[in-house]
Short mmCIF file of C-alpha atoms and ligand atoms in Angstrom, two decimals:
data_model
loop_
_atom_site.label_atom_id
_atom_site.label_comp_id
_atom_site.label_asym_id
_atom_site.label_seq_id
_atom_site.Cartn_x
_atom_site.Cartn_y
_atom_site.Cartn_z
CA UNK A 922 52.44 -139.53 -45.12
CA UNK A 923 56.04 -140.03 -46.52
CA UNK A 924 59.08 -137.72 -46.31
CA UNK A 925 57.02 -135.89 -43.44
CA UNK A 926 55.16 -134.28 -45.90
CA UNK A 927 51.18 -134.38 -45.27
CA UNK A 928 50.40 -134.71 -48.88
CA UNK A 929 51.50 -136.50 -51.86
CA UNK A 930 52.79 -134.06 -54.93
CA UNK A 931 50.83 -136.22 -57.56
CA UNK A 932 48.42 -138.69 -57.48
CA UNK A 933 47.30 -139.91 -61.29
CA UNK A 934 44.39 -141.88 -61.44
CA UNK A 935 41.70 -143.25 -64.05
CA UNK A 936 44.80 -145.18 -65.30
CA UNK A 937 46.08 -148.82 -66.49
CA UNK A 938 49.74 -149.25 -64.86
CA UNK A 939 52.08 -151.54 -66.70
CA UNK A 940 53.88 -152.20 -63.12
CA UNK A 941 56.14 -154.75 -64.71
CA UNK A 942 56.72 -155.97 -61.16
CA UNK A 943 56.87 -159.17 -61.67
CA UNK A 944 58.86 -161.71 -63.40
CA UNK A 945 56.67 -162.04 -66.22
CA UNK A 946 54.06 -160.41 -67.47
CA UNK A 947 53.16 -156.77 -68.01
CA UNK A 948 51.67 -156.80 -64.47
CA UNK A 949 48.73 -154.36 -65.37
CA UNK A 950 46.93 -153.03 -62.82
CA UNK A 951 43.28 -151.80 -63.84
CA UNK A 952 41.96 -148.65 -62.57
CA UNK A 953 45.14 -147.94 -60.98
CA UNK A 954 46.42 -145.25 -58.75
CA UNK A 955 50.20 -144.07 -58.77
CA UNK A 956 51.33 -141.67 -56.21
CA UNK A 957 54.86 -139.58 -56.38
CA UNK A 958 56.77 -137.60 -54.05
CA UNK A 959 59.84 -135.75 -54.93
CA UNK A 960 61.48 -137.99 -57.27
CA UNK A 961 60.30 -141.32 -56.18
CA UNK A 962 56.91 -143.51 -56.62
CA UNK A 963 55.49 -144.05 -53.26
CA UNK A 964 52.48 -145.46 -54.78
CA UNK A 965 51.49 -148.17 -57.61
CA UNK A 966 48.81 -150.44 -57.04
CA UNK A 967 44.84 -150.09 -57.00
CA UNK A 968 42.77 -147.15 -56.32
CA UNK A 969 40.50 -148.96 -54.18
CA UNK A 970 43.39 -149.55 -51.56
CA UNK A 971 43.95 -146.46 -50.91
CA UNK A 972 44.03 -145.35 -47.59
CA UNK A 973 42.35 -141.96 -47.74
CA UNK A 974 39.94 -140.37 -50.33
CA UNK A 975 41.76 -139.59 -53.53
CA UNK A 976 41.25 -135.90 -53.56
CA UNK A 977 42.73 -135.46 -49.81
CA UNK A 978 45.57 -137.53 -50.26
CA UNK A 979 47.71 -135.28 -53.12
CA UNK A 980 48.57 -131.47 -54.07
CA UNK A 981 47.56 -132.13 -57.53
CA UNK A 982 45.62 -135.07 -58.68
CA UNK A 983 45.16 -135.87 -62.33
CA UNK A 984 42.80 -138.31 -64.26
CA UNK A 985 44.41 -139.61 -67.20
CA UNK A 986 41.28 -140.91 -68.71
CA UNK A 987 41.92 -144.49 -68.86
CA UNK A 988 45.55 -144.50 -70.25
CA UNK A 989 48.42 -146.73 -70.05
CA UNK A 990 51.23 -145.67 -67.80
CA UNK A 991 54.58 -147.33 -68.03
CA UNK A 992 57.91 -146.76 -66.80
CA UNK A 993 59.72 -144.38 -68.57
CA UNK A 994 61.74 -146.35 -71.56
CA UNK A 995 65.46 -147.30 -70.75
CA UNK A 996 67.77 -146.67 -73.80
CA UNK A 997 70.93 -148.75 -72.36
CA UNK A 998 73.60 -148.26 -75.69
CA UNK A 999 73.55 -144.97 -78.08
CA UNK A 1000 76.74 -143.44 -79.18
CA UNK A 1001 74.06 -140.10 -79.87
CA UNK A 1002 77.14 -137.28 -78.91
CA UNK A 1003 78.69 -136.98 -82.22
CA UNK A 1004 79.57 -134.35 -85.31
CA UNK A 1005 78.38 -134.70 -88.80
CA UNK A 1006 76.93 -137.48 -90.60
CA UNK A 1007 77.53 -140.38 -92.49
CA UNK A 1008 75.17 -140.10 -95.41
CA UNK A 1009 77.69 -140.44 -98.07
CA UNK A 1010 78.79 -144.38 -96.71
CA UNK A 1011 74.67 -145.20 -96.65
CA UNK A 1012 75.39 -144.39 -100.28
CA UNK A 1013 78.12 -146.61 -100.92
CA UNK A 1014 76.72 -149.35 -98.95
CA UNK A 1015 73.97 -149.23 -101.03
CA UNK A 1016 75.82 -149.74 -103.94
CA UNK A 1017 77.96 -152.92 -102.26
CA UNK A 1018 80.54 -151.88 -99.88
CA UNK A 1019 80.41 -153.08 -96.80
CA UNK A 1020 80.87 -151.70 -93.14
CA UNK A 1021 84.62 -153.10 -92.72
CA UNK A 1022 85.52 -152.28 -96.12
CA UNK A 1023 84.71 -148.53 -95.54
CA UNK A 1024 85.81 -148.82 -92.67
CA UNK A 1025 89.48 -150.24 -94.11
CA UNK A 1026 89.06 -147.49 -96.31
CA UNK A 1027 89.90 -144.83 -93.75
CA UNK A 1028 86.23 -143.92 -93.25
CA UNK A 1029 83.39 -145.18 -90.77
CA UNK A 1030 83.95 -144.43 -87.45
CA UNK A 1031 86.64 -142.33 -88.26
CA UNK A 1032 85.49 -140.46 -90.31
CA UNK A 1033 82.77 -138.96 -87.59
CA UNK A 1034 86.06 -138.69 -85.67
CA UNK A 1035 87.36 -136.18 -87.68
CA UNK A 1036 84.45 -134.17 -87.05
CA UNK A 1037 84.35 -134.88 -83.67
CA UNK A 1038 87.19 -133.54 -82.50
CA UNK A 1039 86.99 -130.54 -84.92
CA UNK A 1040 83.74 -129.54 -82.59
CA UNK A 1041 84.24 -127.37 -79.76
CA UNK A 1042 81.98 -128.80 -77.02
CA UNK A 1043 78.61 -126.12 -77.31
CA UNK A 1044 79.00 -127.21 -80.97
CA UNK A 1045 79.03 -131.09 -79.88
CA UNK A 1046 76.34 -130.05 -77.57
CA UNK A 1047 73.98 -128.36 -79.64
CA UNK A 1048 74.26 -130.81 -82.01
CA UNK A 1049 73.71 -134.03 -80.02
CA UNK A 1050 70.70 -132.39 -77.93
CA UNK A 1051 67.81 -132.50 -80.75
CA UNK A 1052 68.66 -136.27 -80.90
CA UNK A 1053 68.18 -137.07 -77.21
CA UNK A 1054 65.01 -134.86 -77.83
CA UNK A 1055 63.77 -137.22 -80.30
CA UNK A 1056 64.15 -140.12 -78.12
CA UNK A 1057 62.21 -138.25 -75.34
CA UNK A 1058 59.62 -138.13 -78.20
CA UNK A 1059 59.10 -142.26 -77.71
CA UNK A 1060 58.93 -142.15 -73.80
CA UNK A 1061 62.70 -141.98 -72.83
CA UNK A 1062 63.69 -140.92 -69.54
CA UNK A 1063 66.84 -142.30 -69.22
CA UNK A 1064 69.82 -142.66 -71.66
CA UNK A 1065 73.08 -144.57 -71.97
CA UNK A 1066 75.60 -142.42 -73.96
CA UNK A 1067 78.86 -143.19 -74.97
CA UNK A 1068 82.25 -141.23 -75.99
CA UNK A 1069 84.84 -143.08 -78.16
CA UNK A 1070 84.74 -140.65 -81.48
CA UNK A 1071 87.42 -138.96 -79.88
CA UNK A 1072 90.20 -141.01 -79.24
CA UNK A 1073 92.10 -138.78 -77.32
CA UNK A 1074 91.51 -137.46 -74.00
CA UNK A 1075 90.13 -134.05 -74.72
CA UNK A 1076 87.59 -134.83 -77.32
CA UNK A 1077 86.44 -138.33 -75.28
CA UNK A 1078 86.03 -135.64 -72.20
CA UNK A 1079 84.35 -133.38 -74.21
CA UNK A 1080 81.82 -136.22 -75.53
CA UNK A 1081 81.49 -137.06 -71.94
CA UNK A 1082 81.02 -133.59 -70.62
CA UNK A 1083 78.12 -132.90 -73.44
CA UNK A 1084 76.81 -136.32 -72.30
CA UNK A 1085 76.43 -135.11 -68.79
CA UNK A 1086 74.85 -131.51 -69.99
CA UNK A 1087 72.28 -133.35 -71.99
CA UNK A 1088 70.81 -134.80 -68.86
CA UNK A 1089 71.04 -131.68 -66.78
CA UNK A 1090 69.30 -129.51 -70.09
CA UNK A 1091 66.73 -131.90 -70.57
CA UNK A 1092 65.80 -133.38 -66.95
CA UNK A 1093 66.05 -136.86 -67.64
CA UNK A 1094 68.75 -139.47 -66.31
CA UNK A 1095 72.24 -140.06 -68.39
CA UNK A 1096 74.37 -142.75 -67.68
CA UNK A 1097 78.25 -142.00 -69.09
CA UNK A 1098 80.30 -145.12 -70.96
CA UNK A 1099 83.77 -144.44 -71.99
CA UNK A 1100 83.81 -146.28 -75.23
CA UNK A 1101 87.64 -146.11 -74.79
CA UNK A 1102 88.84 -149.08 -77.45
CA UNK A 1103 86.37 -148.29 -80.44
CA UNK A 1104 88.74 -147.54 -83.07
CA UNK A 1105 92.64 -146.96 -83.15
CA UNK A 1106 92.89 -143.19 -83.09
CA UNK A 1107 95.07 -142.51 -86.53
CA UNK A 1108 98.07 -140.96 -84.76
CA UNK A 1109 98.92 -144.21 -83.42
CA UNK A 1110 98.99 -146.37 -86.46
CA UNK A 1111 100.98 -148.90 -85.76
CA UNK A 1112 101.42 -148.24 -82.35
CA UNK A 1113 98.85 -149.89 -81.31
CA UNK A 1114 100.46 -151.37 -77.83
CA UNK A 1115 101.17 -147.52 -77.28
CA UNK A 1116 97.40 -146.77 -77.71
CA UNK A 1117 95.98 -149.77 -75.74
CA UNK A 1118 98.76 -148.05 -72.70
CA UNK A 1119 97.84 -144.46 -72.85
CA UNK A 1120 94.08 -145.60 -72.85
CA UNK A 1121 94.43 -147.87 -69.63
CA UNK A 1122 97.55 -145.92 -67.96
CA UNK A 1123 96.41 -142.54 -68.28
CA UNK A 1124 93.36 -141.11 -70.27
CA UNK A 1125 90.79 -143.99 -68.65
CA UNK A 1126 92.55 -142.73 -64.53
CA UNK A 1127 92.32 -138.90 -65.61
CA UNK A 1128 88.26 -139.37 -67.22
CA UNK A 1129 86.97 -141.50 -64.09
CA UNK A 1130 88.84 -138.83 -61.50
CA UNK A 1131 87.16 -135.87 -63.02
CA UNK A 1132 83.65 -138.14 -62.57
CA UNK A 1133 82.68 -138.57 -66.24
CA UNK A 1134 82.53 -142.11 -65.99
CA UNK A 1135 79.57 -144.62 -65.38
CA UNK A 1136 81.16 -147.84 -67.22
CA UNK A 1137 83.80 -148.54 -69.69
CA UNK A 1138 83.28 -150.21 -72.66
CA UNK A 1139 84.98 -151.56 -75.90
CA UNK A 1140 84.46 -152.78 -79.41
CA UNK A 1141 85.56 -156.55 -79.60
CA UNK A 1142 86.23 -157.28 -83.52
CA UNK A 1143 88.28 -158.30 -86.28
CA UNK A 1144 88.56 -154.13 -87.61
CA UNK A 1145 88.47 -152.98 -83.88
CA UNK A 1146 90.24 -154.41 -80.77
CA UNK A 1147 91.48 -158.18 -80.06
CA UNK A 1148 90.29 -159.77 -76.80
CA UNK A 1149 93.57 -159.56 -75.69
CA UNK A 1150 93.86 -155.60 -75.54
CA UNK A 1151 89.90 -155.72 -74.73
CA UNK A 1152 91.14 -157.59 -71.24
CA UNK A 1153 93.63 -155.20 -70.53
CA UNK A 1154 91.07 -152.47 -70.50
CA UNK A 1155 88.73 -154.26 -68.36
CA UNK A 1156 91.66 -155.07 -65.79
CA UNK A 1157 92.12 -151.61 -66.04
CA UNK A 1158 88.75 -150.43 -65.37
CA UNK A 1159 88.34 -153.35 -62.71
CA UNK A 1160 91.56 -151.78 -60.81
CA UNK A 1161 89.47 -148.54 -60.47
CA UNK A 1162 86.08 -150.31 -59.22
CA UNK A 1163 84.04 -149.50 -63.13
CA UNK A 1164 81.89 -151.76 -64.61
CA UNK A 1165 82.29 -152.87 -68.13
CA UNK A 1166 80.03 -153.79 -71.00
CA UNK A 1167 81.33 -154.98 -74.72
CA UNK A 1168 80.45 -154.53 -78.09
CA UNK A 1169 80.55 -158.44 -78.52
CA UNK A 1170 80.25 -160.65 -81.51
CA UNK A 1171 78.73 -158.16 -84.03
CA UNK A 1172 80.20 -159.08 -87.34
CA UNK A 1173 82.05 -162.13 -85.94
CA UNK A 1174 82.68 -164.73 -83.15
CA UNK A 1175 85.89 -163.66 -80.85
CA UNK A 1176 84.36 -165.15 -77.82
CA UNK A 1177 83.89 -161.49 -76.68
CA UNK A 1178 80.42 -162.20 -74.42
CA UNK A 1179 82.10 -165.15 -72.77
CA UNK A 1180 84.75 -162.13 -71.91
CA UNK A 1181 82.54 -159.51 -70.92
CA UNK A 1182 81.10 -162.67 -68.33
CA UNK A 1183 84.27 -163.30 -67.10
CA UNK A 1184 84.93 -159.80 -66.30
CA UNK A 1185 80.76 -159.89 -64.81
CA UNK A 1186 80.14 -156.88 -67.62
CA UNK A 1187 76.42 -155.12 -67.33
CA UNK A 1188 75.86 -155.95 -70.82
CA UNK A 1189 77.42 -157.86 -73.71
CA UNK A 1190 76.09 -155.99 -77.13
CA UNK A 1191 74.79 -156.91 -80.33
CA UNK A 1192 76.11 -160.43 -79.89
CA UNK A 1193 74.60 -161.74 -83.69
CA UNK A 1194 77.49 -164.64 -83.96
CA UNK A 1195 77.58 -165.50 -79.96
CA UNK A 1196 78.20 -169.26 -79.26
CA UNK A 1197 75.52 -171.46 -76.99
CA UNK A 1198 78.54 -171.73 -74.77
CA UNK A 1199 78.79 -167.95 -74.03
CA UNK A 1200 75.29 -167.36 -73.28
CA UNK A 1201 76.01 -170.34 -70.69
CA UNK A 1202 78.41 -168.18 -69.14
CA UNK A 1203 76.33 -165.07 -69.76
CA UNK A 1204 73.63 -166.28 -67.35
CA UNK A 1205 75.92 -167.64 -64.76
CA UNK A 1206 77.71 -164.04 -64.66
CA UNK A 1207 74.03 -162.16 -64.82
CA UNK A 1208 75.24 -160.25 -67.90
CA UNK A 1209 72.43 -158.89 -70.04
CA UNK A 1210 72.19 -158.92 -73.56
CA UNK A 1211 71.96 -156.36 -75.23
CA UNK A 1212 70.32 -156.87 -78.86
CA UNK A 1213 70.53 -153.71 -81.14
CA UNK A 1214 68.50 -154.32 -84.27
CA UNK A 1215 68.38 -151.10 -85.97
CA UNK A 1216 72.42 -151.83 -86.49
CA UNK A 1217 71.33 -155.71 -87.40
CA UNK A 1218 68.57 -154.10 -90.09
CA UNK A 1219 70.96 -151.25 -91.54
CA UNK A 1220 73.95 -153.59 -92.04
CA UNK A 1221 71.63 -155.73 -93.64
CA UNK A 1222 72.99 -158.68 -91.49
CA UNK A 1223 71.42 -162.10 -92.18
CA UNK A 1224 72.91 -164.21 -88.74
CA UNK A 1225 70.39 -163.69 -85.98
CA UNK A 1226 71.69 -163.50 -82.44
CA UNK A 1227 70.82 -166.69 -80.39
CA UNK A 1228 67.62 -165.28 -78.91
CA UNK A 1229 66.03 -168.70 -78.45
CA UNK A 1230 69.31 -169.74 -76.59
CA UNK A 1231 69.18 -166.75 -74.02
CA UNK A 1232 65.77 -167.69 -73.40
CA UNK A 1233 66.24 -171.10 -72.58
CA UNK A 1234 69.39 -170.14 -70.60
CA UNK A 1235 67.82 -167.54 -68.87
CA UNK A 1236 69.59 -164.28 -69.73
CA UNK A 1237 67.58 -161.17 -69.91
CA UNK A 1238 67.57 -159.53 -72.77
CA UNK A 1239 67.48 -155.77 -73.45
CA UNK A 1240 66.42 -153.87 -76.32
CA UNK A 1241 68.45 -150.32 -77.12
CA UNK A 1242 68.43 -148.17 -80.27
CA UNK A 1243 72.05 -148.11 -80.94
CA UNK A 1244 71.83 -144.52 -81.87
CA UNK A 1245 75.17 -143.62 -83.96
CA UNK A 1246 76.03 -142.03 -86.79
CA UNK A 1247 77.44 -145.19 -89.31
CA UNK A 1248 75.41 -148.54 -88.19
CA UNK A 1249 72.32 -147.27 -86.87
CA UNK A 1250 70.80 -143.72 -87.28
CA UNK A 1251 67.56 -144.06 -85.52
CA UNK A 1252 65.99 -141.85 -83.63
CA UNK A 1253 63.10 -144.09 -81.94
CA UNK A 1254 63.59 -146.21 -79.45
CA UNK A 1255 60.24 -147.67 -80.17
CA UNK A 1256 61.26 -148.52 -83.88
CA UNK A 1257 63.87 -150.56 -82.47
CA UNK A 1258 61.25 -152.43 -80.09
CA UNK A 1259 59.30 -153.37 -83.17
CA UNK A 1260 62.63 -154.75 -85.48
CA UNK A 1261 63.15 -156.85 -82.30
CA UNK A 1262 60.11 -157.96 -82.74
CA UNK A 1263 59.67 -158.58 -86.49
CA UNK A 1264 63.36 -159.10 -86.83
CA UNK A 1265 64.38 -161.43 -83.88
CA UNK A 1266 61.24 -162.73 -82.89
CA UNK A 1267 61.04 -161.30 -79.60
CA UNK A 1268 57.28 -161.17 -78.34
CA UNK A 1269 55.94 -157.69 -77.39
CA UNK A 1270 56.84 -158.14 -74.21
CA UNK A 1271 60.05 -159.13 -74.26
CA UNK A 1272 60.73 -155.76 -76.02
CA UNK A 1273 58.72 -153.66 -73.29
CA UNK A 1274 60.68 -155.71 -70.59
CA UNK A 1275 63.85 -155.35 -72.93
CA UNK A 1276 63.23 -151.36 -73.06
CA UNK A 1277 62.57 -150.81 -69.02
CA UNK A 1278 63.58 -153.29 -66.43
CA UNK A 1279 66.25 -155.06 -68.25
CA UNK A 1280 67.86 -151.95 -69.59
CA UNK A 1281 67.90 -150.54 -66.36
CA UNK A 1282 69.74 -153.90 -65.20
CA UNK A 1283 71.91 -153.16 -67.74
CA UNK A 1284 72.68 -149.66 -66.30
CA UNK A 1285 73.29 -150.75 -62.95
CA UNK A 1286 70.21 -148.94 -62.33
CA UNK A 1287 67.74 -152.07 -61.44
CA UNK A 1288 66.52 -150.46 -57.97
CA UNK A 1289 65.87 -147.57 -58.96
CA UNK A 1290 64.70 -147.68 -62.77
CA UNK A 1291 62.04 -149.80 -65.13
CA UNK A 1292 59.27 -150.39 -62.83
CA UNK A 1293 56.16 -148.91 -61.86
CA UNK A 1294 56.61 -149.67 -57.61
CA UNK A 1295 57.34 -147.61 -54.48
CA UNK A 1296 60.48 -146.79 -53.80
CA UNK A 1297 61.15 -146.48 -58.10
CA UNK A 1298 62.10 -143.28 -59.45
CA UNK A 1299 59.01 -141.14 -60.68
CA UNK A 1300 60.06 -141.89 -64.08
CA UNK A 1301 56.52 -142.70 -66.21
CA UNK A 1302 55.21 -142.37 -69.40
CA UNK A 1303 51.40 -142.06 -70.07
CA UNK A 1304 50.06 -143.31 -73.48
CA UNK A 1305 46.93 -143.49 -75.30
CA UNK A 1306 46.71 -147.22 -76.26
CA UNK A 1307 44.98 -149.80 -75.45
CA UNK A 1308 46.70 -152.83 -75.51
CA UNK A 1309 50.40 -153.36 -74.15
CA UNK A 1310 51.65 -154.85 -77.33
CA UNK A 1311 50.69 -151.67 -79.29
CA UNK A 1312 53.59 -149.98 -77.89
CA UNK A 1313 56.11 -152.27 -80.47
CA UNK A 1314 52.86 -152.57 -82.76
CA UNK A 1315 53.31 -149.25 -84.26
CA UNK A 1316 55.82 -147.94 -86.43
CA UNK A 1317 55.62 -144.46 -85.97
CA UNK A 1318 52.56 -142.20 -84.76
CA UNK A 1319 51.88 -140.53 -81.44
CA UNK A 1320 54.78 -140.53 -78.49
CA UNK A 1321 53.48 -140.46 -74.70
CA UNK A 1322 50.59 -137.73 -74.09
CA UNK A 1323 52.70 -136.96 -70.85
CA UNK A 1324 56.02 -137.53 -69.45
CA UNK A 1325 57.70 -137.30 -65.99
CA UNK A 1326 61.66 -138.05 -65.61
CA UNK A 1327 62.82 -138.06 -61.61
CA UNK A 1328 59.33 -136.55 -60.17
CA UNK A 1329 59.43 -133.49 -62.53
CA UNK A 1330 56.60 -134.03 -65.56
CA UNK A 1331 58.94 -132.64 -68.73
CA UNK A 1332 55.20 -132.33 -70.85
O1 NIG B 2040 77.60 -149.98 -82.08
N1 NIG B 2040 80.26 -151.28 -83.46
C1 NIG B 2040 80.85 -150.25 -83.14
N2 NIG B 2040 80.26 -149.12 -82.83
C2 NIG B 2040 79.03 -148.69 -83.35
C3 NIG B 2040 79.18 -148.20 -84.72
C4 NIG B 2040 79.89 -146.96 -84.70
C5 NIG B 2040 80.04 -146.31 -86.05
O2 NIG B 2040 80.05 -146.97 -87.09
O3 NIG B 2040 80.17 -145.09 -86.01
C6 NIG B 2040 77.96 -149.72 -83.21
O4 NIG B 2040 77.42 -150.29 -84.17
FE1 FE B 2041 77.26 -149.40 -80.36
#
């Protein structure tokens, strides 16, 4: 058998696989068999094909009793490395202010700043790690996490550096993005050219050479960065061979996804006020979109992003919690499957697809992450429902009954 080895590590049967190996469809398999060795799948298809009798062919050999098994969920955007709260502006929101006033106001994402970088990184860590926990809870295997609530080199390498720990402590897969334009870090008010420099010249270089970063990313938007200084940073990260990916179009239209196609980013983000014309060029650069509707439902937004548009067009879409401290504290990646759903009239599937393959596409991590296939990392999660569509159905309840991230099962 593979890898020289005469028997497979696992070999679960008695299951339905959600292979997703097609290009639509759930692609279930009935009475399915799913083989693993090391970290990979070398098997995903019927029982009845199998070569050899199922209890010869593996070391251990479970029957999962008719469950569904899917790939392990993808959650491609969380800013989830961060100090403190933000409790106090969910308050004040509720009485009328909104996002950019606080955020005028000194407070919002600086705020979490300032207790950001007054965390020493086992602080940062031991903080952050119970909320990657909870998103293990839903089925997660592998995580996006971002920095950029340091803004300046130590605290975005010590975001990064807790980033990478969280993957190592828990098993699963992290992907790094330095969020390196989110806000203007306060000590160079009105210095902003200075800012945009150090960020591109010298803290973006030193971050990537010490191997902390995956992709770069920025926030596009009237209280954030202008399109122009968003371009320099994708030059800049071009110049050193890193993808990008853009908060885009969130609050307003600065033709930010038509610039994160131009620069062929892995994702364009929220994207609520992107033009028919962008998700044109969003398709023809194979840039995913990535809809966050947690942020959508906490900002109490009202303009949907053009969902029917990037169907028609042909852009996949992804589906990621958003996980941060001002916009969108949620802890469930599934939660945000179901306001897809019920808020942007995604179907079921689109949020399952929008949650595995896609996000993985969106990670760079298409080959290796989403599916249920040989040659796919052994990431899968088992769960006691019957139909697909339950899975963005629910709103709350049981997580996975069992959970393996790279080949290892984490319960
Ligand atoms: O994705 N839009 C910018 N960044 C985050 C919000 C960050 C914050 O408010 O702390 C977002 O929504
Ligand atoms: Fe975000």
């Amino acid at each position: 058998m593979k890898n020289g080895k005469t028997r497979w590590d696992w070999l679960l049967l008695d299951a339905r696989a959600m292979t997703l190996a097609d290009e639509r469809g759930y692609g279930l398999i009935e009475d399915a068999a799913i083989g693993i060795v090391g970290n990979r799948i070398v098997y995903a298809g019927r029982r009845a094909d199998l070569p050899l009798a199922p209890d010869t062919m593996a070391e251990r050999v479970e029957l999962l009793g008719g469950a569904l098994v899917t790939p392990g969920l993808v959650d491609a955007h969380t800013h989830l490395v961060f100090a403190g709260h933000r409790a106090h502006e969910f308050d004040m929101r509720l009485n009328g202010a909104t996002y950019a006033e606080i955020a005028q106001a000194g407070g919002g994402i600086l705020s979490t700043v300032r207790a950001t970088r007054a965390a020493s990184e086992d602080e940062l860590f031991a903080m952050s790690l119970p909320r990657a926990r909870a998103l293990l809870r839903d089925g997660v295997t592998t995580v996006e996490i971002k920095s950029g609530y340091g803004l300046d080199v130590e605290s975005e390498r010590r975001q990064l550096r807790v980033a990478r720990r969280i993957g190592q402590a828990l098993g699963i897969t992290v992907r790094t993005t330095y969020l390196a334009l989110h806000a203007l870090a306060p000590e160079f008010v009105d210095r902003r050219k200075e800012f945009v420099d150090a960020v591109c010249q010298e803290w973006l270089p030193r971050l990537h050479g010490e191997g902390l970063v995956d992709a770069v990313d920025a926030f596009c938007e009237g209280i954030a960065f202008t399109p122009a200084e968003t371009r320099r940073l994708f030059e800049a990260a071009g110049a050193l061979g890193l993808p990008v990916k853009l908060h885009a179009d969130q609050l307003s239209d600065l033709g930010g996804a038509a610039l994160a196609a131009e620069f062929g980013a892995l994702s364009a983000d929220h994207l609520e006020y992107t033009n028919d014309e962008a998700v044109a060029r969003m398709a023809k650069a194979g840039t995913v979109a990535m809809l966050l509707p947690a942020a959508y439902y906490c900002l109490r937004e009202t303009t949907l992003p053009p969902v029917e548009a990037f169907r028609r067009q042909g852009v996949a879409m992804a589906v990621a919690s958003d996980l941060n401290p001002g916009t969108s504290p949620i802890l469930s990646l599934r939660l945000a499957m179901n306001q897809a759903c019920t808020l942007f009239r995604l179907t079921p599937e689109e949020a399952i697809r929008g949650t595995t393959l896609h996000a993985a596409r969106a990670l760079g991590l298409a080959a290796r992450k989403g599916r249920l296939a040989a040659g796919y990392d052994a990431d899968l999660a088992v769960w006691e429902v019957g139909a697909p569509a339950e899975l963005s159905y629910w709103i709350g309840g049981p997580g996975p009954t069992a959970l393996f991230a790279n080949g290892l099962r984490l319960h």
